[in-house]
Every structure is written in structure tokens, then in C-alpha cells.
Coordinates of C-alpha atoms and ligand atoms in Angstrom, one line a residue:
M1 CA 21.7 24.1 12.9
T2 CA 18.8 23.4 15.2
G3 CA 18.2 20.0 16.9
F4 CA 15.8 18.8 14.3
D5 CA 17.9 19.8 11.3
A6 CA 21.0 18.4 12.9
I7 CA 19.3 15.0 13.5
I8 CA 18.1 14.9 9.9
A9 CA 21.6 16.0 8.6
R10 CA 23.2 13.2 10.7
D11 CA 20.7 10.7 9.2
Q12 CA 19.4 9.8 12.6
R13 CA 15.9 9.2 13.7
I14 CA 13.4 11.8 14.9
E15 CA 11.7 10.3 18.0
P16 CA 8.2 11.3 19.4
R17 CA 9.8 13.4 22.3
D18 CA 12.0 15.4 19.8
R19 CA 11.1 18.9 18.9
M20 CA 10.0 18.9 15.2
P21 CA 8.6 21.5 12.8
D22 CA 4.7 21.5 12.8
A23 CA 4.9 20.8 9.1
Y24 CA 7.0 17.7 9.7
R25 CA 4.5 16.4 12.2
A26 CA 1.6 17.2 10.0
T27 CA 3.0 15.5 6.9
M28 CA 4.0 12.5 8.9
V29 CA 0.5 12.1 10.3
R30 CA -0.8 12.6 6.8
Q31 CA 1.4 9.9 5.3
I32 CA 1.2 7.4 8.1
A33 CA -2.6 7.8 8.5
Q34 CA -3.2 7.3 4.8
H35 CA -0.9 4.3 4.8
A36 CA -2.9 2.8 7.7
H37 CA -6.1 3.6 5.9
S38 CA -4.8 1.8 2.8
E39 CA -4.0 -1.3 4.8
I40 CA -7.5 -1.4 6.3
I41 CA -9.4 -0.7 3.1
G42 CA -7.0 -3.1 1.3
M43 CA -8.5 -6.0 3.2
Q44 CA -11.7 -5.7 1.1
P45 CA -10.7 -6.8 -2.4
E46 CA -9.2 -10.0 -1.2
G47 CA -11.5 -10.5 1.8
R48 CA -14.4 -11.2 -0.5
W49 CA -12.5 -14.3 -1.8
I50 CA -11.9 -15.9 1.6
T51 CA -15.2 -17.8 1.5
R52 CA -14.8 -18.6 -2.2
A53 CA -11.2 -19.9 -2.2
P54 CA -10.8 -23.0 -4.3
S55 CA -9.2 -25.1 -1.5
L56 CA -8.6 -25.1 2.2
R57 CA -4.9 -24.3 1.6
R58 CA -5.8 -21.2 -0.5
K59 CA -8.4 -20.2 2.1
A60 CA -5.9 -20.5 5.0
I61 CA -3.2 -18.5 3.1
L62 CA -5.7 -15.7 2.2
L63 CA -7.0 -15.6 5.7
A64 CA -3.5 -15.1 7.0
K65 CA -2.8 -12.4 4.5
V66 CA -5.9 -10.4 5.2
Q67 CA -5.3 -10.7 8.9
D68 CA -1.8 -9.3 8.3
E69 CA -3.2 -6.3 6.5
A70 CA -5.4 -5.5 9.5
G71 CA -2.4 -5.8 11.8
H72 CA -0.4 -3.5 9.5
G73 CA -3.2 -0.9 9.8
L74 CA -3.3 -1.1 13.6
Y75 CA 0.5 -0.9 13.7
L76 CA 0.5 2.3 11.6
Y77 CA -2.4 3.9 13.5
A78 CA -0.2 3.3 16.7
A79 CA 2.7 5.0 14.9
A80 CA 0.4 8.0 14.0
E81 CA -0.7 8.2 17.7
T82 CA 2.9 8.8 18.8
L83 CA 2.6 12.1 16.9
G84 CA -0.5 13.1 18.9
A85 CA -3.0 11.9 16.3
D86 CA -6.3 10.3 17.6
R87 CA -7.2 7.0 16.0
A88 CA -11.0 7.7 16.2
D89 CA -10.4 11.1 14.5
L90 CA -8.3 9.4 11.7
T91 CA -11.1 6.8 11.1
A92 CA -13.6 9.6 10.9
K93 CA -11.4 11.4 8.4
L94 CA -11.1 8.3 6.3
I95 CA -14.9 7.7 6.3
S96 CA -15.7 11.3 5.5
G97 CA -13.2 11.4 2.7
A98 CA -11.0 14.0 4.4
Q99 CA -8.1 11.6 4.2
K100 CA -7.1 9.3 1.4
Y101 CA -6.2 5.6 1.0
S102 CA -4.3 4.0 -1.9
S103 CA -6.0 4.3 -5.3
I104 CA -5.3 0.7 -6.0
F105 CA -8.0 -0.6 -3.7
N106 CA -10.7 1.1 -5.7
Y107 CA -10.5 -1.5 -8.4
P108 CA -12.7 -4.7 -8.3
S109 CA -11.3 -8.2 -7.6
L110 CA -13.3 -10.1 -10.2
T111 CA -11.8 -13.7 -10.2
F112 CA -9.6 -15.7 -8.0
A113 CA -6.7 -14.9 -10.3
D114 CA -7.0 -11.3 -8.9
V115 CA -5.9 -12.7 -5.6
G116 CA -2.6 -13.9 -7.2
V117 CA -2.1 -10.7 -9.2
I118 CA -2.8 -8.5 -6.2
G119 CA -0.2 -10.5 -4.2
W120 CA 2.3 -10.3 -7.1
L121 CA 1.8 -6.7 -8.3
V122 CA 0.1 -4.8 -5.6
D123 CA 2.1 -6.2 -2.7
G124 CA 5.2 -6.2 -4.9
A125 CA 4.7 -2.5 -5.5
A126 CA 4.1 -2.0 -1.8
I127 CA 7.4 -3.7 -1.1
C128 CA 9.2 -1.4 -3.5
N129 CA 7.7 1.5 -1.8
Q130 CA 8.0 0.3 1.8
V131 CA 11.5 -1.1 2.0
P132 CA 13.0 2.4 1.7
L133 CA 10.5 3.5 4.4
C134 CA 12.4 1.2 6.9
R135 CA 15.0 4.1 6.7
T136 CA 12.5 6.9 7.0
S137 CA 13.5 9.7 9.4
Y138 CA 10.6 9.2 11.8
G139 CA 11.6 6.4 14.2
P140 CA 8.3 4.7 15.1
Y141 CA 7.3 4.6 11.3
A142 CA 10.7 3.2 10.3
R143 CA 10.5 0.5 13.0
A144 CA 6.9 -0.4 12.1
M145 CA 8.0 -0.9 8.5
I146 CA 10.5 -3.6 9.4
R147 CA 7.9 -6.1 10.5
I148 CA 5.4 -5.0 7.8
C149 CA 8.0 -5.5 5.0
K150 CA 8.8 -9.0 6.3
E151 CA 5.0 -9.9 6.1
E152 CA 4.7 -8.2 2.7
S153 CA 7.3 -10.5 1.2
F154 CA 5.1 -13.5 2.2
H155 CA 2.1 -11.7 0.6
Q156 CA 4.0 -11.2 -2.6
R157 CA 5.4 -14.8 -2.7
Q158 CA 2.0 -16.4 -2.1
G159 CA 0.5 -14.4 -4.9
Y160 CA 3.3 -15.3 -7.3
E161 CA 3.1 -19.0 -6.3
L162 CA -0.6 -19.0 -7.0
L163 CA 0.0 -17.5 -10.5
M164 CA 2.8 -20.0 -11.2
R165 CA 0.3 -22.8 -10.6
M166 CA -2.5 -21.1 -12.6
T167 CA -0.3 -20.3 -15.6
R168 CA 0.8 -23.9 -15.7
G169 CA -2.9 -25.0 -15.4
T170 CA -5.7 -25.1 -17.9
P171 CA -6.0 -22.6 -20.8
E172 CA -9.0 -21.1 -18.9
Q173 CA -6.7 -20.5 -15.9
R174 CA -4.0 -19.0 -18.0
E175 CA -6.6 -16.7 -19.6
M176 CA -7.9 -15.7 -16.1
V177 CA -4.4 -14.7 -15.1
Q178 CA -3.8 -12.6 -18.2
E179 CA -7.1 -10.9 -17.9
A180 CA -6.3 -10.0 -14.3
V181 CA -2.8 -8.7 -15.2
D182 CA -4.4 -6.5 -17.9
R183 CA -6.6 -4.9 -15.3
W184 CA -4.1 -4.5 -12.4
W185 CA -0.8 -3.5 -14.2
W186 CA -1.5 0.2 -14.8
P187 CA -3.3 0.9 -11.5
S188 CA -0.2 -0.7 -9.7
L189 CA 2.0 1.9 -11.4
M190 CA -0.3 4.6 -10.0
M191 CA 0.4 3.4 -6.4
F192 CA 3.7 5.2 -6.5
G193 CA 2.0 8.6 -6.7
P194 CA 1.9 11.3 -9.4
P195 CA 5.0 12.1 -11.5
D196 CA 7.7 13.8 -9.5
A197 CA 7.1 17.1 -11.4
E198 CA 3.4 17.0 -10.2
S199 CA 4.1 15.9 -6.6
P200 CA 3.5 18.6 -4.1
N201 CA 5.0 16.6 -1.2
T202 CA 8.1 14.8 -2.7
A203 CA 10.7 17.6 -2.6
R204 CA 10.1 18.3 1.1
S205 CA 9.7 14.7 2.0
M206 CA 13.1 14.0 0.4
A207 CA 14.7 17.0 2.2
W208 CA 13.4 15.6 5.5
K209 CA 14.4 12.0 4.6
I210 CA 10.8 10.9 4.9
K211 CA 11.2 9.5 1.4
R212 CA 14.5 8.0 0.3
H213 CA 13.5 7.8 -3.3
T214 CA 11.1 9.8 -5.4
N215 CA 7.8 8.5 -6.9
D216 CA 9.3 8.1 -10.4
E217 CA 12.5 6.3 -9.1
L218 CA 10.4 3.7 -7.2
R219 CA 8.0 3.3 -10.1
Q220 CA 10.9 2.6 -12.4
R221 CA 12.4 0.1 -9.9
F222 CA 9.0 -1.7 -9.8
V223 CA 8.8 -2.0 -13.6
D224 CA 12.4 -3.3 -13.8
M225 CA 11.6 -5.9 -11.2
S226 CA 8.2 -7.0 -12.7
V227 CA 9.1 -7.5 -16.3
P228 CA 11.4 -10.6 -15.8
Q229 CA 8.8 -12.0 -13.3
A230 CA 6.1 -11.6 -16.0
D231 CA 8.3 -13.4 -18.5
A232 CA 8.8 -16.2 -16.0
L233 CA 5.0 -16.5 -15.6
G234 CA 4.5 -16.4 -19.3
V235 CA 2.1 -13.4 -19.1
R236 CA 2.1 -10.3 -21.2
L237 CA 2.2 -6.8 -19.5
P238 CA -0.4 -4.5 -21.2
D239 CA 2.1 -1.9 -22.4
P240 CA 3.2 -1.9 -26.1
E241 CA 6.0 0.6 -25.3
L242 CA 7.6 -1.6 -22.7
R243 CA 11.2 -2.4 -23.8
W244 CA 14.7 -2.7 -22.3
N245 CA 16.8 0.5 -22.8
E246 CA 20.4 -0.6 -22.7
E247 CA 21.6 3.0 -22.5
R248 CA 19.5 3.8 -19.5
G249 CA 19.8 0.3 -17.9
H250 CA 16.1 0.3 -17.3
Y251 CA 12.9 -0.6 -19.1
D252 CA 11.2 2.2 -21.0
F253 CA 7.4 2.1 -20.5
G254 CA 4.3 3.9 -21.7
E255 CA 2.6 6.9 -20.1
V256 CA 0.3 6.3 -17.1
D257 CA -3.2 7.5 -17.5
W258 CA -3.0 10.4 -15.0
A259 CA -6.5 11.5 -15.7
E260 CA -7.7 8.1 -14.5
F261 CA -5.4 8.5 -11.4
R262 CA -6.9 11.9 -10.6
R263 CA -10.4 10.6 -11.1
V264 CA -9.8 7.6 -8.8
I265 CA -8.2 9.6 -6.0
G266 CA -10.9 12.1 -6.4
G267 CA -13.5 9.5 -5.5
E268 CA -14.6 8.4 -8.9
G269 CA -12.9 5.0 -9.2
P270 CA -14.9 1.8 -9.8
C271 CA -15.2 0.8 -6.1
N272 CA -14.7 4.0 -4.1
A273 CA -18.3 4.3 -2.8
E274 CA -18.4 0.5 -2.0
R275 CA -15.1 0.6 -0.1
I276 CA -16.1 3.5 2.1
A277 CA -19.6 2.1 2.7
V278 CA -18.2 -1.2 3.9
R279 CA -15.7 0.7 6.2
R280 CA -18.5 2.9 7.5
S281 CA -20.8 0.0 8.3
A282 CA -18.0 -2.0 9.9
H283 CA -17.3 1.0 12.1
E284 CA -20.9 1.6 13.1
E285 CA -21.6 -2.1 13.7
G286 CA -18.5 -2.3 15.9
A287 CA -19.5 0.7 18.1
W288 CA -20.8 -1.7 20.8
V289 CA -17.3 -3.4 21.1
R290 CA -15.7 0.0 21.6
E291 CA -18.3 1.0 24.2
A292 CA -17.9 -2.3 26.1
A293 CA -14.1 -1.9 26.1
E294 CA -14.4 1.7 27.4
A295 CA -16.9 0.6 30.1
H296 CA -14.6 -2.3 31.1
A297 CA -11.5 0.0 31.2
A298 CA -13.5 2.6 33.3
K299 CA -14.6 -0.1 35.8
R300 CA -11.0 -1.4 36.1
A301 CA -9.7 2.2 36.6
G302 CA -12.5 2.7 39.2
R303 CA -11.4 -0.4 41.1
A304 CA -7.7 0.6 40.9
A305 CA -8.4 4.1 42.3
Ligands
LIG1 N1 -3.5 6.7 -4.0 C1 -4.1 7.7 -3.3 N2 -3.6 9.0 -3.1 C2 -2.3 9.1 -3.6 C3 -1.6 8.1 -4.3 C4 -2.3 6.9 -4.5 N3 -1.7 5.9 -5.1 N4 -0.4 8.6 -4.7 C5 -0.4 9.9 -4.2 N5 -1.5 10.2 -3.6 C6 -1.9 11.5 -3.0 C7 -1.0 11.9 -1.9 O1 -1.5 11.3 -0.6 C8 -1.1 13.4 -1.9 O2 -2.3 13.8 -1.4 P1 -2.4 14.5 0.1 O3 -1.4 15.6 0.1 O4 -3.8 14.9 0.3 O5 -2.0 13.4 1.1 C9 -1.2 13.7 -3.4 O6 -1.7 12.5 -4.0 C10 0.1 14.1 -4.1 O7 1.0 12.9 -4.0 P2 2.5 13.1 -3.5 O8 3.3 12.2 -4.3 O9 2.9 14.5 -3.4 O10 2.3 12.6 -2.0 P3 3.3 11.7 -1.1 O11 4.6 12.5 -1.0 O12 2.6 11.5 0.2 O13 3.6 10.4 -1.9 C11 3.0 8.1 -1.5 C12 2.5 9.4 -2.0 C13 4.1 7.6 -2.4 C14 1.8 7.1 -1.6 C15 3.5 8.2 -0.1 O14 2.5 8.8 0.7 C16 3.9 6.9 0.6 O15 4.9 6.4 0.3 N6 3.0 6.4 1.5 C17 3.4 5.3 2.3 C18 3.1 4.0 1.6 C19 1.6 3.9 1.3 O16 0.8 4.5 1.7 N7 1.3 2.9 0.4 C20 -0.1 2.7 0.0 C21 -0.3 1.3 -0.3 S1 -0.4 0.4 1.2 C22 -0.4 -1.1 0.6 O17 -0.2 -1.3 -0.6 C23 -0.8 -2.2 1.5 C24 -0.2 -3.6 1.0 O18 -0.5 -4.5 2.0 C25 -0.8 -4.0 -0.3

């Protein structure tokens, strides 16, 4: 058994200096880069509510959360660079559509209740998906996940706390929360990826211990976690087939609209064009900062030489 296979078999970490199959390197760059893209694009739905937050406290919380997402993105781009990826190249691939970001961020955030529901459901789904990644076989990715997961739990809690207040508020606030849950529930289930039977990457990612659970297993874990939380909030999840299955020890739930999922990841979601346009203009308007940093670094290097 070669070095790489032996390290995987012993459940140890692959480190940047280790020899690894080209396909392992390529799929790690793919997953880490798209995870990073998701964090960066994910700043947009909530970012638009920072200036509209209903109180200074809510504004401060949201500002901290959105800043965290930016940091997660930079952390993950740094992990991708340990595999030889170039950050500028990854950004170009995101903007050109050559690489993906999570489908969930292609939905609009229409009211401030969305901020709470995104925290509760989207960051909750992210936690389900990311905690196992703390044990992923690629060392820098696993280590990045430890800090990211700690911050995600703050993200999920602040969202849930906002919803606890709103669902105990006025009838209009309760209605805003229910309307947001109706819009975000099914897209949150799509975050875990296609069904295992239609996932081209899962089998190999499980064999290389990149993934510790399959898409369907984590989706089920998220549903099982969310139903009691919805009950505590007093909101209804928009799935008439949702019911506890004593025999399985899990909640049965309805079929995800995979045609919608394919449309959204194919670029036809409600906000795809807007999300990329905002990312592109931020990149172009920030060119002067990159040029100034490079000029400064060159000057310092010149002095040091
Ligand atoms: N959105 C967009 N693309 C998706 C997707 C989604 N929800 N689910 C799957 N896909 C894509 C995959 O990237 C793959 O396309 P590719 O081969 O061109 O990359 C294709 O659909 C088939 O899916 P697979 O299940 O075969 O792909 P993976 O094995 O990579 O599994 C994944 C998909 C579960 C998302 C996995 O990549 C993963 O766990 N990634 C790390 C976590 C992550 O990226 N989370 C995204 C959300 S980040 C976030 O929520 C931030 C938080 O702060 C809110």
C-alpha cells in the first residue's frame, strides 16, 4: 500500500508536502475553492440588511457575522493555496462561472426575518455539513474547519435568538418568520448536494475520507435536528410529508425539487446574475488595493535586496 493509501487507511492527515494522486489534489481544490466562494458570495444576502437592521444590537451582530464569513472565505482560499491553487485564478473561475458556490445564496433575503432564518437554517445546515469536515483527510482543510465551526455556531445561535424574539412578538412578526421559513426550508435541504445516487463525487470522496458522511445522511441529520427547533419556535416547516418514523428513528420528509436544484446550480436561480455582478464589481473596484499592495511589497523587497 503506497504512502498516500496507507495514510488514508490509518485515518491520518494528508499534508501539503505528502505525495497525493492528482485526482485527490484536484477534487480537494474543487471542494475547498467552492466552499470559499460560498462564504464570500454568502455575505451578500445578509450584507444588504446591515444598514437596515432594526437596532444597533442587531446591526452589530450582523456586522460581526458577515465579517466572519469573509474571514472564512480567506481561510479557505489559504487552504486551497497549500495545494498549489492560485487565489486570483480561483476568483476568476468564480466570476466566469467555471467554479460553483452554494446554491443557497442564489435566493433573495426579502425581510429582516430572513436574517434569522438564514442563521437558523442555512448556518445550521452548514454546521451539519462542516463539523464532519473537521475530520476530513486533508490537514489544512480539517484545521481550518475547527475555527470556522466555532464561529458558525454563533451564527446559528444569533439567528435562532432573533427568531425566538420575533415569534414571541407581534402577529406581523410571526407572519414574517413563517413566510421566510416557507422560502428557505427546501433550498436549505439542497445545500447538502444531490441525492447520493446522483452524486458523481461522493463515492470517491468517502473512499478518500474527504467526506465522512454522504449527502443524504447529512440531509437527514439536518431534518432531524430542525424539526424540534421549528416546534420550539412555533413555526411550520413547509412539507406535508414530514413525520416521525419510529421504525427508522428519523423524520420522513418529502421529495426535494431536484429540477429547481439543477436550474439554480446551472445559473438560473433568482439571484445568480446579481450575486456574480456584485462579486465582479467588488473585484474590479478593488484592483487598486491589490496593485498598491503589490507595489509596496516590491518596494520592500527591493530595499531588502
Ligand atoms: N450548490 C452548488 N453546487 C452544488 C451543491 C450546492 N448546494 N451541491 C452539490 N453541488 C455541485 C458539486 O459542487 C458538484 O459539482 P462540481 O463537480 O462541478 O464541483 C455537483 O454538484 C455534484 O455534487 P456532489 O455531491 O457530487 O459534489 P460534492 O461531493 O462536492 O458534494 C458538497 C457537494 C456537499 C457541497 C461538498 O462539496 C461539500 O461538503 N463542500 C464543503 C461545504 C460547502 O461548500 N458548503 C457550502 C455552504 S458554505 C456555507 O454555508 C457558509 C455558511 O457561512 C453559511
